[in-house]
Short mmCIF file of C-alpha atoms and ligand atoms in Angstrom, two decimals:
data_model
loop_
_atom_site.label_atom_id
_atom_site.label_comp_id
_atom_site.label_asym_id
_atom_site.label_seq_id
_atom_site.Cartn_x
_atom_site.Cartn_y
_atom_site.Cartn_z
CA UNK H 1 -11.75 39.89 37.58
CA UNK H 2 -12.33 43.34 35.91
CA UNK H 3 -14.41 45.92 37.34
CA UNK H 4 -16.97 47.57 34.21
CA UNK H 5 -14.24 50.82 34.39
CA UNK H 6 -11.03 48.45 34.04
CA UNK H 7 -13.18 46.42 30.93
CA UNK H 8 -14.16 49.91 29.23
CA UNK H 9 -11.05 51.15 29.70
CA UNK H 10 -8.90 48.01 28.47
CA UNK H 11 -11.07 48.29 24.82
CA UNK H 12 -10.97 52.14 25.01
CA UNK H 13 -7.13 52.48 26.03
CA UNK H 14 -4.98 53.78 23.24
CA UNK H 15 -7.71 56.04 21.25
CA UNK H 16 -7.34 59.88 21.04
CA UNK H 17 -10.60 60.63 21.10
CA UNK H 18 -11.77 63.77 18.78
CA UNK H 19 -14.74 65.73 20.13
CA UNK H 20 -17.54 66.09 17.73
CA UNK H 21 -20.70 69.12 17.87
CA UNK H 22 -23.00 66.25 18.01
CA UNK H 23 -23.68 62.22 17.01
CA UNK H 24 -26.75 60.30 16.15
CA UNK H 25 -27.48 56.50 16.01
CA UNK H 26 -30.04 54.28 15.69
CA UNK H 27 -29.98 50.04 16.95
CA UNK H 28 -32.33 47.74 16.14
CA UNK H 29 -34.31 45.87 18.71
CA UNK H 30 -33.62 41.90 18.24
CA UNK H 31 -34.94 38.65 19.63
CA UNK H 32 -33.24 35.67 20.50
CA UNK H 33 -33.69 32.24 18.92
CA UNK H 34 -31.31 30.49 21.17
CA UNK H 35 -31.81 32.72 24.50
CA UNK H 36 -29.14 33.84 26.96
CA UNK H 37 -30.47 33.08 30.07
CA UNK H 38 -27.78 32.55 32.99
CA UNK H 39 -24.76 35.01 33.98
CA UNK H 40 -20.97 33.62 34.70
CA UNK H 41 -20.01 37.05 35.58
CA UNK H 42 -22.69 38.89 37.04
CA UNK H 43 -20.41 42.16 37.36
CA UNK H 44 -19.39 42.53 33.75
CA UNK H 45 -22.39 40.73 32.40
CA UNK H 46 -20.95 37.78 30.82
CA UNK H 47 -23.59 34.87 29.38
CA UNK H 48 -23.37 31.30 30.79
CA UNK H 49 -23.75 29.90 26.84
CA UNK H 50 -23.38 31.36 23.79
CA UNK H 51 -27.12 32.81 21.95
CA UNK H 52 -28.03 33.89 18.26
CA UNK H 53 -30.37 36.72 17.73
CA UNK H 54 -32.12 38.18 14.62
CA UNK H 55 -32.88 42.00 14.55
CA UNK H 56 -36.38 43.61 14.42
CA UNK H 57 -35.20 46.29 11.60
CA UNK H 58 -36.99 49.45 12.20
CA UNK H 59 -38.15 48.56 15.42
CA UNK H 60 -35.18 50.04 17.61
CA UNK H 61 -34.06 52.94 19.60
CA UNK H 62 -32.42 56.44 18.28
CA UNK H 63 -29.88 58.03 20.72
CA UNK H 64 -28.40 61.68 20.08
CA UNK H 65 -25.46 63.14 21.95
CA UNK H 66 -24.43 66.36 21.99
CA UNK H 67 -22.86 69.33 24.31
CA UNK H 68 -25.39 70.31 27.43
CA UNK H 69 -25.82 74.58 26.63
CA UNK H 70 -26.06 74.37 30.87
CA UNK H 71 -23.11 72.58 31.47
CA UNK H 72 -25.41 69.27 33.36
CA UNK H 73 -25.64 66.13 32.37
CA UNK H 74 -29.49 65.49 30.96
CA UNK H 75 -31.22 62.29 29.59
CA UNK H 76 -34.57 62.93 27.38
CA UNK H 77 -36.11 59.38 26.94
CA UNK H 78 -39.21 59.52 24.26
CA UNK H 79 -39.24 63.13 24.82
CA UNK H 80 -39.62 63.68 28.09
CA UNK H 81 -36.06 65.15 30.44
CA UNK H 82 -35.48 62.86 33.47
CA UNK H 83 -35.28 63.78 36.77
CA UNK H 84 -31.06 63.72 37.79
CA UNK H 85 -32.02 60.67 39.97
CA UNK H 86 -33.93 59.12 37.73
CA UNK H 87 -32.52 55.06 37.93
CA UNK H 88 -32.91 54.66 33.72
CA UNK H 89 -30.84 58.40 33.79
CA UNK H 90 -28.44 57.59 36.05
CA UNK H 91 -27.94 53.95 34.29
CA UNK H 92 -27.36 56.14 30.87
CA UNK H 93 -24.88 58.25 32.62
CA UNK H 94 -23.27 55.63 34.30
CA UNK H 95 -22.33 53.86 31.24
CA UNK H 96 -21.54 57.66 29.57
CA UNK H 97 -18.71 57.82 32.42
CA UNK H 98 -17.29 54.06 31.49
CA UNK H 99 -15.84 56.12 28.25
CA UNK H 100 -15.04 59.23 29.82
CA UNK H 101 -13.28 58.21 32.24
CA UNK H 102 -11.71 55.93 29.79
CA UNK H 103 -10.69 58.18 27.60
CA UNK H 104 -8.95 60.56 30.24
CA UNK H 105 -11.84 63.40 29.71
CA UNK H 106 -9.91 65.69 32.16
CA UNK H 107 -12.17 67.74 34.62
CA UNK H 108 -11.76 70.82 32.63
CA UNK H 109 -12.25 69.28 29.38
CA UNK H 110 -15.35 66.69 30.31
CA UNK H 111 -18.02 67.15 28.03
CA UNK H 112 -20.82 67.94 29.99
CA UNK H 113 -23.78 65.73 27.32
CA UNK H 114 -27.78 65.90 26.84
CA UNK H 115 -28.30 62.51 25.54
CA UNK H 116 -31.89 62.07 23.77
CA UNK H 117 -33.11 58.58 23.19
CA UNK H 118 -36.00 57.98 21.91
CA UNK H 119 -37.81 54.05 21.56
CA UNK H 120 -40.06 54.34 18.11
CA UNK H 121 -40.99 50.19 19.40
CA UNK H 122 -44.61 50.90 19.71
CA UNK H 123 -45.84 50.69 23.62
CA UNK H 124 -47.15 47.32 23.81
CA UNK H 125 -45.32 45.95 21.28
CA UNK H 126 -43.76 43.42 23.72
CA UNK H 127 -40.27 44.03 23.53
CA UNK H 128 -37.29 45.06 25.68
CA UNK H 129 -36.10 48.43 24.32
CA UNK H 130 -33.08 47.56 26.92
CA UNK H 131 -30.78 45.71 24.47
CA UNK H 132 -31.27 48.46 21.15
CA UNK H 133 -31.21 51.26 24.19
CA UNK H 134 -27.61 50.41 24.94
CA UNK H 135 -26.01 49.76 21.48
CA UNK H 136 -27.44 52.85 20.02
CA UNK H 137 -25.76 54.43 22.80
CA UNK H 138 -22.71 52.30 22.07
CA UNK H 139 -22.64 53.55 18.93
CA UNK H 140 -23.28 57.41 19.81
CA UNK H 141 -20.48 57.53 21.82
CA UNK H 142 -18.36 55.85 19.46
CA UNK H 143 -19.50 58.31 17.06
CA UNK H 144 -19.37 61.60 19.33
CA UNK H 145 -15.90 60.82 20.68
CA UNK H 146 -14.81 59.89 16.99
CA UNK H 147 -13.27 56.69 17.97
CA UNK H 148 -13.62 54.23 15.06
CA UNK H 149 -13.95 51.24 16.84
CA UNK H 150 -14.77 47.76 15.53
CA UNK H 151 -17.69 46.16 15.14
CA UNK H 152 -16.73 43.53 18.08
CA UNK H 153 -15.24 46.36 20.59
CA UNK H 154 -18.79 48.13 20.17
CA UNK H 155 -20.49 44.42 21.13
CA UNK H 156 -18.09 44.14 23.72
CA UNK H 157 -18.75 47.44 25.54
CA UNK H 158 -22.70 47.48 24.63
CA UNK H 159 -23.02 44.34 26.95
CA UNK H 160 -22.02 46.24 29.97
CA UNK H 161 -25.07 47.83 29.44
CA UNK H 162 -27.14 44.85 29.05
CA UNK H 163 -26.21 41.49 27.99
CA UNK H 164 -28.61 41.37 25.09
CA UNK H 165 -27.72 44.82 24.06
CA UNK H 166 -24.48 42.99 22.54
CA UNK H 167 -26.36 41.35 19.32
CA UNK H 168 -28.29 44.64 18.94
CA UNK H 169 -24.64 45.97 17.04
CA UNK H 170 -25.28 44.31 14.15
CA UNK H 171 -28.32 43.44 11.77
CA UNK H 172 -29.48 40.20 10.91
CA UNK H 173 -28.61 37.14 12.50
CA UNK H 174 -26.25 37.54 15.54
CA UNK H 175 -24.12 34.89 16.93
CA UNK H 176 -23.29 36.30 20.54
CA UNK H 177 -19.86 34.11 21.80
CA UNK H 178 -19.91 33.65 25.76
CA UNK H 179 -16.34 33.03 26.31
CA UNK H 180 -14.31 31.66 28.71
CA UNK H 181 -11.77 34.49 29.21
CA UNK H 182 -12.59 35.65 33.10
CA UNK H 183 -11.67 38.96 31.89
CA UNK H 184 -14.64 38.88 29.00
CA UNK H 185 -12.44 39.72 26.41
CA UNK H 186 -13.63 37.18 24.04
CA UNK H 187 -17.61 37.53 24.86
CA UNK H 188 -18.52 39.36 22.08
CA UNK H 189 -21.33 39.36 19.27
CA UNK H 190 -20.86 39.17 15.59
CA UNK H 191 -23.49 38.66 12.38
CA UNK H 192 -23.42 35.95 10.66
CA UNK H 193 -23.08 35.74 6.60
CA UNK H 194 -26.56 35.32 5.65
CA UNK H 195 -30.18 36.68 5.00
CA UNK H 196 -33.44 35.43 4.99
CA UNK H 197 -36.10 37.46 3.61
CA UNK H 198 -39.22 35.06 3.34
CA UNK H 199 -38.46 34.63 7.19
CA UNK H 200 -41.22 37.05 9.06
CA UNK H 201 -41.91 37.80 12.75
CA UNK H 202 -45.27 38.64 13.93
CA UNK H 203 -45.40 40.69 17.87
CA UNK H 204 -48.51 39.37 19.56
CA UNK H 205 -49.02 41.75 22.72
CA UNK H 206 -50.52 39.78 25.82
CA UNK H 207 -49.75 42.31 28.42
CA UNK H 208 -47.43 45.77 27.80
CA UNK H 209 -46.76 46.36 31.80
CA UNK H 210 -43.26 46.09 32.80
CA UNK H 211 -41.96 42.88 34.04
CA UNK H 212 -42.45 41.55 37.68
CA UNK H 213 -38.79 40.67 37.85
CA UNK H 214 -36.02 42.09 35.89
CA UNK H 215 -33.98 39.60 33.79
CA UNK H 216 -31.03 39.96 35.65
CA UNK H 217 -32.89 39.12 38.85
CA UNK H 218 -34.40 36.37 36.99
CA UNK H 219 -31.43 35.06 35.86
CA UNK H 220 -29.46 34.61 39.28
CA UNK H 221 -32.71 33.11 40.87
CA UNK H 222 -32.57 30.69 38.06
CA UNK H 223 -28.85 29.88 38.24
CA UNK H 224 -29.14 29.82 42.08
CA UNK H 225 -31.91 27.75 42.56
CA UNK H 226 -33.33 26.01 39.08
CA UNK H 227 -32.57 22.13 38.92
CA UNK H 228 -33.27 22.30 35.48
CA UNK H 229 -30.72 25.00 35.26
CA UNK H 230 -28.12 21.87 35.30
CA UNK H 231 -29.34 20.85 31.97
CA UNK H 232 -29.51 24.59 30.07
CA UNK H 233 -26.05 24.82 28.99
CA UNK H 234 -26.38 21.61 27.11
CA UNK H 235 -29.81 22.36 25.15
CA UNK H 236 -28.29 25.83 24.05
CA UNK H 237 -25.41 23.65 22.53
CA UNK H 238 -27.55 21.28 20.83
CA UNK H 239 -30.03 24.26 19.71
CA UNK H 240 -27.17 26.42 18.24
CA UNK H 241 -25.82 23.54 16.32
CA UNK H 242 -29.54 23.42 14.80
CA UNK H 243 -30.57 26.61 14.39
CA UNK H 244 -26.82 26.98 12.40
CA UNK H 245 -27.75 24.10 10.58
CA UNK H 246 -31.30 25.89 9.86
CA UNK H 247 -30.10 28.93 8.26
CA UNK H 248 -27.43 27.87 6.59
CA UNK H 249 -30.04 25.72 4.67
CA UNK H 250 -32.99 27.89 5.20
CA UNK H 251 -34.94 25.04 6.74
CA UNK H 252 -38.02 26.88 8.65
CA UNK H 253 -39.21 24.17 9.94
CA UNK H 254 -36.15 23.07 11.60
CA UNK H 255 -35.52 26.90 12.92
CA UNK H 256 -39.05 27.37 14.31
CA UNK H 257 -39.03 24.09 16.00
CA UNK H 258 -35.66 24.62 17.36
CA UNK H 259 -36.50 28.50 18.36
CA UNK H 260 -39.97 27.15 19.91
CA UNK H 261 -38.46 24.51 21.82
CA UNK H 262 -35.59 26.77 23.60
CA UNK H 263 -37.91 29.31 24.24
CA UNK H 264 -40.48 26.73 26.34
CA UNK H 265 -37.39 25.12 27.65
CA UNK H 266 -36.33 28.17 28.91
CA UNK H 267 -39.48 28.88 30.87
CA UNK H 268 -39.53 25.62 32.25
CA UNK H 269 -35.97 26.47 34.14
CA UNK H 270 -37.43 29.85 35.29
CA UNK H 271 -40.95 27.98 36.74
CA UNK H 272 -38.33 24.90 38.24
CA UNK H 273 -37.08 27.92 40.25
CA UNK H 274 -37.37 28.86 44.19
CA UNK H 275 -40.29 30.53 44.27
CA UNK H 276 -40.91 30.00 40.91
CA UNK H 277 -40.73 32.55 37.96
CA UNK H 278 -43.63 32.41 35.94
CA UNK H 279 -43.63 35.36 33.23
CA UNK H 280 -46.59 33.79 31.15
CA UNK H 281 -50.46 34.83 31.81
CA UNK H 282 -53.31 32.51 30.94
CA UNK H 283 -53.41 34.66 27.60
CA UNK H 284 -49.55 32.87 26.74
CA UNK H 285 -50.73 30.15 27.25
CA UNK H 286 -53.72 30.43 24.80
CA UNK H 287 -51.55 31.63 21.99
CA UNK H 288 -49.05 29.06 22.51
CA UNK H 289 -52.00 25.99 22.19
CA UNK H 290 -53.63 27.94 19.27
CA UNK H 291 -50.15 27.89 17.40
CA UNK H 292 -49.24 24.38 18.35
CA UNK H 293 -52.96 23.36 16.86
CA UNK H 294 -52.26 25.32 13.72
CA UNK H 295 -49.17 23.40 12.73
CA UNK H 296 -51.18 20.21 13.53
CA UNK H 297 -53.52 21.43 10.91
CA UNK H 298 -50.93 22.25 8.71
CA UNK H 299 -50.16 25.80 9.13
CA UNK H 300 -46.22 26.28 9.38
CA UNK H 301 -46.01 28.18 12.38
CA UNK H 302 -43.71 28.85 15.47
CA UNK H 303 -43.06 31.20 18.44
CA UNK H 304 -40.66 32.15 20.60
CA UNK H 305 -41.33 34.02 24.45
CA UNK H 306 -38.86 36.23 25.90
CA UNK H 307 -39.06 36.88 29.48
CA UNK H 308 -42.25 38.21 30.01
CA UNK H 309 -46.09 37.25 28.46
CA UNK H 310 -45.78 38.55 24.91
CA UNK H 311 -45.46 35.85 22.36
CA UNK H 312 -43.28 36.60 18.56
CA UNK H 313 -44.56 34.54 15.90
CA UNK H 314 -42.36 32.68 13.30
CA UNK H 315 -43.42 32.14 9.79
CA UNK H 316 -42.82 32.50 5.75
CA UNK H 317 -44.06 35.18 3.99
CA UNK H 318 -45.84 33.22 1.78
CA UNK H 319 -47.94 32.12 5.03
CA UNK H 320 -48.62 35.70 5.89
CA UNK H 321 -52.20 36.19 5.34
CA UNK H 322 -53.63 32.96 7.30
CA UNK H 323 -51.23 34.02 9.83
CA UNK H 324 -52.82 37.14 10.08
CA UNK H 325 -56.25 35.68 9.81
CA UNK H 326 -55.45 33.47 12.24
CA UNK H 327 -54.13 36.46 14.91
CA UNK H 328 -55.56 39.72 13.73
CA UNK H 329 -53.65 41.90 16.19
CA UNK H 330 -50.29 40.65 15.52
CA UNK H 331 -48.04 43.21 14.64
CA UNK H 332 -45.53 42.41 11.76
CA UNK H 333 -42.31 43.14 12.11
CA UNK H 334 -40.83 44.89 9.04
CA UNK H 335 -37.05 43.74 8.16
C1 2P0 S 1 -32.29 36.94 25.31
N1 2P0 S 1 -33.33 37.79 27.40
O1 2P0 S 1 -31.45 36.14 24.87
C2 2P0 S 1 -32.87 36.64 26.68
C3 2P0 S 1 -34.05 35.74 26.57
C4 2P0 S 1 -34.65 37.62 27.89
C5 2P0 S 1 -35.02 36.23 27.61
O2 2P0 S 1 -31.42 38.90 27.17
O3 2P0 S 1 -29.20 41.44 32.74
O4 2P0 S 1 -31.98 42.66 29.45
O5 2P0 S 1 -29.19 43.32 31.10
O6 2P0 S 1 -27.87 41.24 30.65
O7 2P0 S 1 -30.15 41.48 28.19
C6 2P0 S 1 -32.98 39.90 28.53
O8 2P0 S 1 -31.95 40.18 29.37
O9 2P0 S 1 -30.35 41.17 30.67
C7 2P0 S 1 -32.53 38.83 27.66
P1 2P0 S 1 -29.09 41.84 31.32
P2 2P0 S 1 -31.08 41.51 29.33
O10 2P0 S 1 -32.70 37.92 24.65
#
């Protein structure tokens, strides 16, 4: 098994990096319609099952890197300059030393970096700035050192950032391959040929404070101790094969129903878990009866929950203003 250093280093090996002044990037946020929930590797991040993702567009994270005038290492998130010992600084400079050390930055020729970052996903919006956080920086580096790298080496090395962070490479939908290779080579992410403008997502905000437990501790408490966990692997196989069917014949009501249902099946692993891992509040659960009683009345209409209370609506275009009726402070998601 491959330490995070040996996996950076196997993708990074064999490019002469060429120092640039300074590189900017931007990643889109994305949400899953199959969800990754469920580690094999824990150390390099690898996905029990395969997921597929579709981008949030604008809503995403821009990441600058560029010399430090004081020769230190600084992170500026939205503006403000972290403390050295700062955990969400030391992460960023963590994964900053995966390709320096990679690329044999010598002592006396190791860059020292400011790296800005800054989330423009409104506060509140509901969603994990962790996954555009690390493939903007993906790409920034790739950028900054001048290294040209593929599409699926940038995947590959976003997801030791976080696993998510993998789709957030590409636009549109994202098909994110676990693999079975114990050294992760072949767990990467990669779009898929097809668009789907009428498709819309609406952010409904129940609660914008951070998580009770992080998804990574919520995953191995799952894995560990879910009996429903025995089952997962086998409804993400049956999903994907759906939700591909979906968009290749741009069948909403197949890919809402199929999105809705892995979404609640997913929370039903996390509550079957010792204790249990609830991330809904009463609110959720409102939202998720008013949409179910909409589609009764005839209103094509989906969601899907990630982990945490915030619900992301599903619907056509064409459905737009009853859905905003319907939820006035939904916040649509422009593609
Ligand atoms: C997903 N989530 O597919 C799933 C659905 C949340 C629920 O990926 O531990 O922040 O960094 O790999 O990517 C959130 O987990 O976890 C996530 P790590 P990450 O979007």
């Amino acid at each position: 098994m491959l330490t995070k250093s040996e996996f950076a280093a196997r993708i990074l090996n064999g490019h002469t990096p060429s120092i640039k002044e300074k590189a900017t990037a931007f990643a889109s946020a994305n949400i899953a319609l199959v969800k990754y929930w469920g580690k094999r590797d824990s150390r390099l991040n690898l996905p029990v099952t395969d997921s597929l993702s579709i981008d949030l567009g604008s809503l995403g994270t821009e990441t600058t890197i560029e010399h430090s005038p004081d020769g230190q290492d600084t992170v500026i998130l939205n503006g403000n300059k972290l403390a050295q010992d700062d955990p969400f600084a030391v992460k960023v400079i963590n994964f900053v030393d995966l390709f320096r050390n990679a690329l044999n930055q010598a002592a006396a020729n190791r860059p020292a970096l400011t790296i800005t970052t800054n989330n423009n996903i409104p506060t509140g919006a509901g969603v994990a700035s962790s996954a555009s956080g690390f493939a903007a920086l993906t790409k920034a580096l790739d950028q900054f050192f001048s290294l040209g790298l593929a599409g699926r080496e940038l995947s590959l090395l976003a997801n030791l950032g976080s696993g998510s962070a993998s789709r957030s490479i590409f636009k549109g939908f994202v098909y994110r391959h676990a693999g079975t290779d114990p050294d992760g080579m072949d767990s990467y992410s990669e779009p898929l040929p097809c668009t789907w403008p009428e498709l819309k997502i609406g952010l409904i905000t129940v609660s914008a404070k951070a998580k009770r437990v992080s998804s990574r501790d919520g995953m191995e408490r799952t894995v560990a101790t879910s009996p429903l966990y025995k089952k997962w692997p086998d409804q993400v196989k049956s999903d994907l094969a759906k939700m591909l069917d979906a968009i290749k014949a741009k069948d909403f009501e197949l890919l809402g129903a199929t999105a809705e249902s892995n979404a609640l099946a997913m929370h039903e692993c996390m509550r079957a878990a010792t204790p249990p891992l609830n991330y809904f509040e009463p609110e959720t659960e409102a939202i998720i009866s008013k949409v179910q009683k909409l589609r009764k009345e005839g209103l094509p209409i989906y969601l899907t929950i990630d982990a945490g209370p915030n619900v992301k609506l599903l619907y056509l275009n064409k459905d737009e203003e009853k859905v905003r009726t319907e939820f006035p402070d939904m916040r649509v998601v422009n593609r």
